[in-house]
């Protein structure tokens, strides 16, 4: 089969490799219906994370189950499935408490790679959720989004305690940030402020439910959010970037007693204990426990109540994965889908 | 009247100054029934915080109202009152949301000083809570504790989401940590692990409800907590010290999806965004919103259901404030009460 590898920063290649096989009796093999590139794939692509040897790329996936291991009981060949970007056993105390992405037996799918024709999914029963049937082709992008960006934006909004009566601000206008806007809207937020200076993204943010757009960043962005919230800051802030500036912007934009949900993978971020102490905000972040939300997200997509697939503004054949990375790196595309 | 000042690290003096007067129409003047020394008073005493000019000391207080300003409506002369160590207007959106210690108009009582015979309390209506009557003398230490250490330990336990079915660990065996143990017990925690290597404090922790004692610190302390919790960490951890080591110990001892309540005033603490991201713990800290809890705490004390005053293991006349500081600095006393 064909699969995507990163050989060095900027060097993406689609190569022929052996088909994946069942290794553990809890595995499933799926044939992907579509793959895609994530903002977090850009960290090693840009050399921010080191690339010591060719890395299998991709961690988002939807597709049809081809084969399951001997201990898999709920997932069956022929089912169309969506899974989280973190495989989890689904049975441990951490999974049961709603944090499958921190499962003691978790496997980050980025170690497996899913920008490929097929993929081995560990812990199939704990990780995969079958759709009610074979989806219409136009639903596939949205179902694929549920695997990570939608689930991650959703977790950001849940961690930020978005809900009725709340003002929610979203730092970051990538696909995750935009889908955090969608999530905040679904969760009933009263006012949703998207922080973006990019016209196409502002437009999509408004489609997803943003009521206000703030173009300022850093201290000026914080000042603008305070100005819009009676000097207090937002109740709920989603951080969807992962840099020092964006974390400061998120914490500074939150009122005392408010909540910050941070889902941008932190890179060289250092937080002052004193600032955290005196800001008195609730902080929760990390790899999104997407599996917790999947049944609800699949249902919303299946009923066509949400259309998160709109974040894919570029679709290319798998063979052109290199161009997909380039377009996202240059911010020509919000998110690129790969047809397999 | 007599009042306590810190002239330089280690140099505590009780001096004669003018009686306080009503300045704002929202002020009250109280005659203190007792004063005390807080762990946080030791930061400037030890020179960790700079002392540029003589500082009025103390921020905990109980006493009888002598006079109120023209706009004070609920607090009346003659009432016995307990107040928070942060004065707050009680009417702003932040106060009403339960975070009076982050009130936009807050006044830290440490700027006023309460290790004295009388004190001016700003925002009397928003800050003070009257007891049901004049307390028996033996209740005064407990009521005084409610003003800060009990309220702060309580907030730590609430921020850490202590409750039925939970395992709670407490980092720090000062008065706040010990009272976080008491709070966790009152909140219904199943198992309470006190981290202490000091025999007298271990004993008091057990009296307050600790089921386990861990003497190890740092990485060894974390390992021990994990050992006691099936490898996962505690559900709820209260941090009541404020150092880099204690914050790491607290975050490391918490399971994914668990909660850290940090109430030790942070000093030179720096947290890695990456560590916070991948630990996936809920974090909430800051100056405790004591006023939120005061009615409940006063009621528990009044009904003699809790005895937080036990943390006072030294009582001296106000004139001997210097010795009270010395005893706490040398850890000969957990907490010193000053008779006024």
XYZ file of C-alpha atoms in Angstrom:
680
model
C 0.000 0.000 0.000
C 0.964 3.623 -0.208
C 1.802 5.544 2.965
C 3.201 8.981 3.755
C 6.568 9.549 5.432
C 8.467 12.604 6.531
C 12.167 12.093 5.801
C 13.361 15.487 6.991
C 11.750 18.863 7.629
C 9.917 19.825 4.438
C 10.543 16.418 2.821
C 7.231 14.510 2.557
C 7.137 11.335 0.432
C 4.396 8.842 -0.376
C 5.972 5.405 -0.562
C 4.985 1.822 -1.201
C 5.159 -0.347 1.926
C 3.724 -3.672 3.093
C 0.079 -3.743 4.119
C -0.411 -3.584 7.896
C -1.187 -6.844 9.702
C -2.928 -7.702 12.946
C -0.221 -7.763 15.621
C -2.205 -7.821 18.859
C -5.498 -9.718 19.198
C -7.132 -6.381 20.096
C -6.151 -4.757 16.761
C -8.278 -3.975 13.718
C -7.164 -3.224 10.176
C -9.112 -0.522 8.371
C -9.128 0.629 4.751
C -9.185 4.417 4.898
C -12.007 6.334 3.219
C -9.961 9.532 3.443
C -6.922 10.868 5.279
C -5.794 14.374 6.114
C -3.032 16.617 7.392
C -3.168 18.061 10.923
C -1.757 21.339 12.203
C 0.363 19.269 14.582
C 1.931 17.475 11.582
C 3.463 20.831 10.748
C 5.644 20.867 13.883
C 8.068 18.209 12.559
C 7.492 19.415 8.954
C 8.797 22.814 10.065
C 11.646 21.283 12.029
C 10.299 22.457 15.399
C 10.219 18.783 16.362
C 13.250 16.795 15.246
C 13.076 14.131 12.542
C 15.745 11.511 13.178
C 14.468 8.864 10.789
C 11.629 8.619 8.249
C 8.447 9.170 10.290
C 5.097 7.630 9.342
C 2.691 10.574 9.163
C -0.957 11.119 9.995
C -3.194 10.198 12.908
C -6.733 11.032 11.738
C -8.814 8.370 10.020
C -12.191 7.039 8.967
C -12.799 3.941 6.950
C -14.075 0.422 6.642
C -12.959 -2.400 8.917
C -11.266 -5.162 6.914
C -10.108 -7.490 9.660
C -10.137 -7.738 13.440
C -8.022 -9.623 15.972
C -9.299 -12.569 17.968
C -10.163 -10.569 21.079
C -12.118 -7.817 19.325
C -15.787 -8.237 20.206
C -17.757 -5.112 19.279
C -16.093 -3.972 16.052
C -16.712 -6.127 12.968
C -15.386 -6.316 9.403
C -17.492 -4.269 6.990
C -18.386 -1.582 9.537
C -17.626 2.037 8.726
C -15.756 3.447 11.716
C -14.394 6.654 13.161
C -11.675 6.514 15.789
C -9.717 8.850 17.988
C -6.181 9.956 17.154
C -5.239 8.216 20.411
C -6.028 4.508 20.671
C -7.201 3.541 24.166
C -8.233 0.310 25.866
C -11.591 1.741 26.936
C -11.675 -0.276 30.129
C -9.119 1.231 32.530
C -10.072 3.652 35.289
C -8.745 6.643 33.341
C -10.741 5.709 30.213
C -13.873 5.161 32.280
C -13.416 8.538 33.960
C -13.593 10.212 30.546
C -9.897 10.646 29.731
C -9.142 7.892 27.174
C -6.378 10.010 25.630
C -4.472 9.486 28.895
C -5.207 5.742 29.017
C -2.322 3.821 30.571
C -2.190 1.683 27.418
C -2.724 4.469 24.915
C -1.096 4.459 21.508
C -0.731 7.754 19.698
C -1.813 7.015 16.132
C 0.910 9.384 14.947
C 3.316 6.555 15.821
C 1.367 4.295 13.447
C 0.650 6.747 10.627
C -2.703 7.065 8.864
C -1.919 9.125 5.758
C -2.039 5.809 3.974
C -4.407 3.376 2.318
C -4.758 1.087 5.302
C -3.965 1.332 8.997
C -3.661 -0.910 12.002
C -5.794 0.411 14.866
C -4.773 -0.858 18.327
C -7.482 -1.421 20.978
C -10.204 -1.543 18.325
C -13.050 -2.022 20.802
C -11.934 0.871 22.977
C -10.992 3.199 20.134
C -13.401 2.841 17.224
C -17.042 3.862 16.943
C -19.133 2.466 14.091
C -21.437 4.818 12.202
C -25.121 3.837 11.826
C -24.382 2.659 8.274
C -22.262 3.457 5.250
C -22.118 7.247 5.072
C -23.029 9.327 2.057
C -19.753 10.454 0.474
C -20.372 14.097 1.394
C -20.381 13.163 5.098
C -16.891 11.675 4.990
C -14.970 14.921 5.521
C -17.044 15.720 8.612
C -16.633 12.209 10.024
C -12.903 12.445 9.380
C -12.836 15.772 11.237
C -14.423 14.075 14.255
C -11.308 11.898 14.573
C -9.220 14.801 15.805
C -9.819 18.450 14.889
C -13.511 18.488 15.729
C -12.996 16.309 18.814
C -10.088 18.489 19.890
C -11.944 21.762 19.352
C -14.882 20.229 21.200
C -12.687 19.242 24.148
C -11.212 22.753 24.164
C -14.708 24.196 24.490
C -15.745 21.637 27.139
C -12.514 22.212 29.104
C -13.180 25.957 28.863
C -16.656 25.297 30.311
C -18.437 26.855 27.320
C -22.187 26.861 27.743
C -25.361 28.938 28.037
C -24.818 32.501 29.193
C -21.095 32.316 28.579
C -18.797 34.491 26.520
C -16.234 32.256 24.839
C -13.043 33.489 23.169
C -11.008 31.296 20.854
C -7.280 31.916 20.362
C -6.132 30.402 17.059
C -7.904 30.274 13.720
C -6.637 26.916 12.494
C -9.077 24.064 11.988
C -9.107 23.268 15.721
C -9.820 26.861 16.696
C -12.574 27.142 14.093
C -14.163 23.923 15.303
C -13.914 25.144 18.894
C -16.152 27.974 17.692
C -18.587 25.398 16.286
C -18.419 23.450 19.562
C -19.053 26.547 21.686
C -22.094 27.305 19.536
C -23.424 23.741 19.935
C -22.803 23.893 23.675
C -25.038 26.949 23.842
C -22.566 29.794 24.384
C -24.114 33.239 24.243
C -21.246 35.096 22.628
C -18.297 33.659 20.729
C -15.256 35.761 19.943
C -12.907 34.367 17.292
C -9.387 35.798 17.273
C -8.272 35.840 13.643
C -6.720 38.206 11.147
C -7.303 35.997 8.102
C -10.376 36.827 6.045
C -11.348 33.321 4.862
C -11.011 31.984 8.387
C -13.011 34.852 9.869
C -15.771 34.005 7.390
C -15.799 30.339 8.375
C -15.705 31.306 12.068
C -18.838 33.373 11.524
C -20.504 30.477 9.685
C -19.661 28.231 12.649
C -21.211 30.672 15.108
C -18.723 33.432 15.984
C -20.501 36.621 17.007
C -17.363 38.783 17.163
C -13.965 38.827 15.484
C -10.860 40.220 17.163
C -7.846 40.782 14.936
C -5.440 42.011 17.614
C -2.931 39.626 19.179
C -0.845 39.388 22.364
C -1.399 42.171 24.911
C -3.491 44.115 22.414
C -5.670 41.066 21.873
C -6.133 40.706 25.642
C -7.030 44.397 25.925
C -9.598 44.051 23.143
C -11.229 41.001 24.784
C -11.426 42.889 28.077
C -12.957 45.859 26.286
C -15.639 43.544 24.852
C -16.380 41.965 28.250
C -16.832 44.897 30.591
C -13.164 44.853 31.613
C -13.439 41.355 33.079
C -12.339 38.979 30.328
C -14.212 36.054 28.791
C -15.748 33.307 30.920
C -14.248 30.626 28.681
C -11.165 30.747 26.482
C -9.977 28.029 24.131
C -6.272 28.051 23.286
C -5.656 26.265 19.985
C -2.101 27.177 19.003
C 0.416 25.977 21.599
C 2.901 28.839 21.774
C 4.021 31.058 24.636
C 2.214 34.031 23.122
C -1.044 32.180 22.596
C -1.065 30.758 26.131
C -0.442 34.210 27.594
C -3.146 35.621 25.369
C -5.577 32.906 26.482
C -4.884 33.202 30.214
C -4.876 37.000 30.062
C -8.219 37.022 28.222
C -9.968 34.940 30.901
C -11.769 36.449 33.873
C -10.972 35.307 37.424
C -12.843 32.090 38.064
C -13.143 31.494 34.310
C -11.798 28.512 32.387
C -9.018 28.055 29.855
C -9.134 24.921 27.697
C -5.755 24.552 26.006
C -5.529 22.104 23.140
C -2.685 23.476 21.038
C 0.215 21.082 21.600
C 2.542 23.140 23.831
C 5.949 23.926 22.385
C 8.502 25.709 24.589
C 5.793 27.176 26.772
C 6.685 28.236 30.295
C 4.041 29.543 32.678
C 4.793 31.622 35.737
C 3.303 30.170 38.916
C 2.724 33.711 40.204
C 0.768 34.701 37.075
C -1.330 31.550 37.267
C -1.942 32.075 40.984
C -3.121 35.656 40.642
C -5.053 35.151 37.409
C -7.151 32.561 39.306
C -8.304 30.791 36.157
C -9.187 27.136 35.807
C -6.774 25.443 33.426
C -7.276 22.121 31.650
C -5.641 20.899 28.495
C -3.867 18.061 26.836
C -4.476 15.545 24.078
C -8.238 15.626 23.606
C -10.192 12.639 24.933
C -11.919 12.459 21.551
C -13.324 8.983 22.146
C -15.524 10.403 24.944
C -17.247 12.711 22.459
C -17.368 10.510 19.344
C -20.866 9.008 19.728
C -22.357 12.487 20.177
C -20.289 14.022 17.362
C -21.092 11.214 14.918
C -24.773 11.636 15.726
C -24.686 15.401 15.101
C -22.901 14.827 11.779
C -25.171 11.956 10.749
C -28.215 14.129 11.390
C -26.520 16.946 9.423
C -26.798 19.310 12.378
C -23.134 20.307 12.078
C -20.809 20.432 9.097
C -17.271 20.412 10.494
C -15.972 19.092 7.158
C -16.029 22.695 5.940
C -12.561 23.140 7.435
C -11.209 21.096 4.515
C -10.634 23.758 1.882
C -8.230 21.644 -0.133
C -8.583 18.044 -1.336
C -5.773 16.235 -3.104
C -4.983 12.645 -3.984
C -2.788 10.876 -1.416
C 0.103 10.947 -3.891
C 0.164 14.721 -3.602
C 0.558 14.725 0.192
C 3.700 16.872 -0.159
C 1.667 19.658 -1.754
C -0.979 19.332 0.974
C 1.687 19.945 3.630
C 3.096 22.861 1.663
C -0.303 24.521 1.288
C -0.987 24.224 5.016
C 2.494 25.374 5.975
C 2.057 28.480 3.815
C -1.439 28.975 5.259
C -2.926 28.710 1.749
C -5.157 25.939 3.116
C -6.858 25.686 6.509
C -6.834 21.907 6.323
C -6.089 19.472 3.510
C -7.946 16.226 2.856
C -6.145 13.383 1.101
C -8.189 11.118 -1.166
C -7.042 7.522 -0.861
C -3.186 51.446 69.630
C -0.475 48.812 69.254
C 0.261 47.335 65.829
C 2.919 45.024 64.389
C 5.442 46.121 61.763
C 8.230 44.366 59.915
C 11.171 46.748 59.571
C 13.504 44.344 57.794
C 13.739 40.584 57.415
C 13.662 39.110 60.908
C 12.928 42.483 62.541
C 9.348 42.439 63.914
C 8.256 45.279 66.217
C 5.017 46.094 67.997
C 4.586 49.866 67.976
C 2.144 52.492 69.177
C 0.264 54.170 66.313
C -2.928 56.199 65.889
C -6.217 54.310 65.986
C -7.631 53.614 62.512
C -10.447 55.844 61.286
C -13.244 55.428 58.779
C -11.869 56.636 55.419
C -14.443 55.385 52.936
C -18.183 55.315 53.739
C -18.063 51.524 53.091
C -15.469 50.936 55.866
C -15.895 49.434 59.314
C -13.576 49.661 62.302
C -13.256 46.496 64.380
C -11.615 45.817 67.737
C -9.780 42.529 67.319
C -10.584 39.589 69.596
C -7.366 37.879 68.508
C -4.751 38.130 65.775
C -2.297 35.635 64.356
C 0.706 34.991 62.147
C 0.294 33.390 58.710
C 2.728 31.205 56.804
C 2.689 33.854 54.080
C 3.934 36.447 56.623
C 7.133 34.421 56.706
C 7.992 35.225 53.050
C 8.990 38.857 53.839
C 10.189 37.843 57.334
C 12.656 35.497 55.636
C 13.588 38.112 53.047
C 12.128 36.127 50.138
C 9.895 39.143 49.537
C 11.675 42.492 49.868
C 10.951 44.900 52.714
C 11.589 48.466 51.545
C 9.922 50.300 54.396
C 8.241 49.246 57.664
C 5.354 46.977 56.626
C 2.130 46.667 58.633
C 1.723 42.946 59.276
C -1.186 40.539 59.483
C -4.326 39.952 57.456
C -6.424 37.525 59.543
C -8.947 38.900 62.006
C -12.057 38.413 64.112
C -13.541 40.940 66.452
C -16.280 43.327 67.424
C -17.474 46.110 65.149
C -16.936 49.500 66.773
C -17.985 51.870 64.010
C -19.235 51.737 60.430
C -19.215 54.216 57.547
C -22.348 55.938 56.250
C -22.921 53.490 53.394
C -22.604 50.298 55.411
C -26.044 48.726 55.704
C -25.778 45.114 56.899
C -22.911 45.263 59.400
C -23.609 47.043 62.681
C -21.582 48.189 65.708
C -21.535 45.568 68.456
C -21.622 42.589 66.098
C -18.932 39.946 66.343
C -17.583 39.448 62.838
C -15.263 37.253 60.810
C -13.893 38.551 57.528
C -11.776 37.356 54.658
C -8.106 38.260 54.304
C -9.184 39.985 51.058
C -11.796 42.718 51.349
C -14.251 42.662 48.452
C -17.241 44.751 47.399
C -19.535 41.722 47.254
C -21.569 43.149 44.401
C -19.447 42.934 41.237
C -19.791 40.139 38.699
C -16.608 38.417 39.920
C -17.783 38.477 43.562
C -21.191 37.172 42.570
C -19.620 34.368 40.561
C -17.881 33.144 43.732
C -14.432 34.715 43.367
C -14.488 37.676 45.805
C -10.715 37.400 46.297
C -10.403 38.552 42.662
C -12.951 41.373 43.077
C -12.040 44.351 40.894
C -12.112 46.524 44.035
C -10.385 44.071 46.342
C -8.074 45.212 49.115
C -5.567 42.724 50.459
C -5.781 43.098 54.240
C -2.011 42.570 54.373
C -1.778 46.143 53.056
C -3.789 47.291 56.067
C -2.320 45.054 58.771
C -4.339 43.229 61.410
C -1.745 42.128 63.973
C -3.012 45.061 65.985
C -5.673 46.088 68.464
C -7.996 47.610 65.900
C -8.318 47.490 62.126
C -10.101 49.308 59.342
C -11.990 46.845 57.136
C -12.809 48.142 53.642
C -16.071 47.038 51.956
C -17.559 45.981 55.299
C -20.847 44.729 53.810
C -19.097 42.626 51.197
C -16.313 41.357 53.428
C -17.589 40.680 56.948
C -19.931 37.978 58.187
C -21.514 38.368 61.648
C -21.614 35.342 63.924
C -24.989 34.338 65.450
C -23.965 36.019 68.718
C -20.948 36.667 70.912
C -18.836 33.511 70.711
C -17.630 31.512 73.688
C -13.938 32.370 74.155
C -12.861 28.851 73.160
C -14.420 29.321 69.702
C -12.326 32.383 68.915
C -9.258 30.522 67.564
C -11.449 28.525 65.181
C -13.308 31.618 63.990
C -9.989 33.369 63.497
C -8.779 30.398 61.430
C -11.812 30.789 59.164
C -10.513 34.215 58.122
C -7.706 32.689 56.095
C -6.051 29.334 56.848
C -9.260 27.350 57.130
C -10.868 29.204 54.223
C -7.717 28.732 52.160
C -7.393 25.033 52.951
C -11.090 24.684 52.173
C -10.688 26.395 48.808
C -7.712 24.139 48.069
C -9.894 21.094 48.667
C -12.813 22.535 46.669
C -10.485 23.526 43.785
C -9.068 19.995 43.899
C -12.629 18.679 43.620
C -12.396 16.684 46.853
C -15.555 14.727 47.550
C -17.148 11.318 48.048
C -15.226 8.439 46.497
C -12.128 10.559 45.988
C -8.561 10.026 47.095
C -7.131 13.384 48.131
C -3.432 14.085 48.675
C -2.219 17.201 50.456
C 1.257 18.603 49.774
C 2.393 20.765 52.695
C 1.868 20.269 56.419
C 1.550 23.892 57.478
C -1.723 25.130 58.929
C -3.266 25.492 55.454
C -2.300 21.955 54.430
C -3.614 20.535 57.699
C -6.889 22.389 57.283
C -7.130 21.165 53.684
C -7.141 17.691 55.264
C -10.012 18.782 57.528
C -11.833 20.269 54.517
C -11.389 17.108 52.430
C -12.837 15.108 55.307
C -15.837 17.438 55.620
C -16.363 17.311 51.853
C -16.661 13.541 52.115
C -13.366 12.317 50.632
C -12.834 8.590 50.941
C -9.095 8.585 51.484
C -6.882 11.483 52.537
C -3.113 11.295 52.220
C -1.149 13.906 54.164
C 2.425 14.468 53.023
C 4.421 15.303 56.143
C 7.607 14.269 57.881
C 6.905 16.139 61.117
C 5.455 14.043 63.917
C 3.246 16.630 65.618
C 1.791 17.662 62.274
C 1.192 14.058 61.224
C -0.729 13.598 64.456
C -2.914 16.640 63.820
C -3.427 15.551 60.193
C -4.763 12.225 61.477
C -7.031 14.026 63.968
C -8.378 16.122 61.076
C -9.108 13.030 58.988
C -5.945 11.874 57.187
C -6.062 8.137 56.497
C -2.467 7.860 55.237
C 0.799 9.682 55.834
C 3.522 9.945 53.197
C 6.897 11.170 54.387
C 8.682 11.122 51.018
C 9.046 14.308 48.988
C 9.664 15.306 45.372
C 9.886 12.426 42.883
C 9.921 9.897 45.722
C 6.756 11.448 47.122
C 5.107 11.211 43.696
C 6.177 7.563 43.384
C 4.727 6.797 46.811
C 1.385 8.437 45.985
C 1.213 6.443 42.745
C 1.997 3.272 44.674
C -0.922 4.014 47.015
C -3.321 4.694 44.131
C -2.882 1.760 41.770
C -0.255 3.585 39.728
C -2.677 6.336 38.696
C -2.178 9.149 41.185
C -4.730 10.823 43.451
C -7.997 12.228 42.099
C -7.483 15.460 44.018
C -4.287 17.109 45.186
C -4.000 20.245 47.307
C -0.748 22.183 47.012
C -0.194 24.299 50.118
C 3.430 25.421 49.942
C 4.097 27.510 46.821
C 7.517 26.307 45.690
C 8.701 24.733 42.450
C 9.193 21.388 44.177
C 5.779 21.360 45.796
C 3.998 22.281 42.549
C 5.817 19.513 40.689
C 5.013 17.109 43.488
C 1.341 18.106 43.362
C 0.958 17.900 39.578
C 2.932 14.656 39.412
C 0.782 13.089 42.137
C -2.482 13.763 40.276
C -4.049 11.312 37.842
C -5.029 12.405 34.335
C -8.370 14.151 34.538
C -7.803 14.816 38.248
C -7.676 18.200 39.941
C -4.909 20.229 41.571
C -5.958 23.036 43.909
C -2.920 25.221 44.567
C -3.138 27.669 47.419
C 0.475 28.115 48.480
C 1.445 31.600 47.288
C 3.699 30.835 44.320
C 7.290 32.013 44.622
C 9.633 31.608 41.623
C 7.542 28.778 40.217
C 7.765 28.038 36.510
C 5.578 25.368 34.915
C 6.343 23.704 31.608
C 3.453 23.931 29.145
C 4.410 20.505 27.798
C 4.251 18.924 31.266
C 0.890 20.538 31.956
C -0.425 19.458 28.549
C 0.533 15.826 28.914
C -0.324 15.539 32.611
C -3.894 16.542 31.640
C -4.790 17.726 35.118
C -7.262 20.432 36.026
C -5.480 23.300 37.719
C -7.045 26.041 39.831
C -5.422 28.191 42.455
C -4.947 31.678 43.752
C -5.906 33.746 46.753
C -8.767 31.813 48.306
C -12.258 33.267 47.858
C -12.769 32.826 51.612
C -15.844 35.038 51.740
C -17.719 32.456 49.614
C -17.219 29.819 52.295
C -17.529 31.915 55.480
C -21.227 31.383 56.259
C -20.796 27.604 56.006
C -17.515 27.581 57.938
C -18.876 29.780 60.729
C -21.877 27.486 61.002
C -19.694 24.362 61.276
C -17.575 26.033 63.954
C -20.565 27.434 65.836
C -22.116 23.969 65.951
C -18.726 22.590 67.084
C -18.612 20.160 64.168
C -15.047 21.199 63.314
C -12.227 22.530 65.438
C -9.784 24.221 63.053
C -8.438 26.308 65.962
C -6.287 23.305 66.853
C -3.691 24.549 64.375
C -2.789 27.235 66.918
C -0.198 25.481 69.042
C 1.266 28.681 70.434
C -0.505 31.681 71.982
C 1.364 34.816 72.977
C 0.410 38.370 73.879
C 0.536 40.795 70.929
C 3.634 42.413 72.437
C 5.522 39.180 71.829
C 4.753 39.071 68.107
C 8.488 38.857 67.338
C 8.727 35.568 69.243
C 5.626 34.267 67.433
C 7.309 34.876 64.076
C 10.529 33.266 65.312
C 8.722 30.140 66.524
C 6.930 29.716 63.200
C 10.059 30.450 61.186
C 11.908 27.737 63.109
C 8.919 25.415 62.722
C 8.596 25.160 66.510
C 4.988 26.287 66.084
C 2.477 25.367 63.369
C 0.628 28.633 63.847
C 0.819 31.334 66.502
C -2.141 33.212 67.942
C -1.631 36.714 69.305
C -3.779 37.806 72.247
C -4.773 41.451 71.905
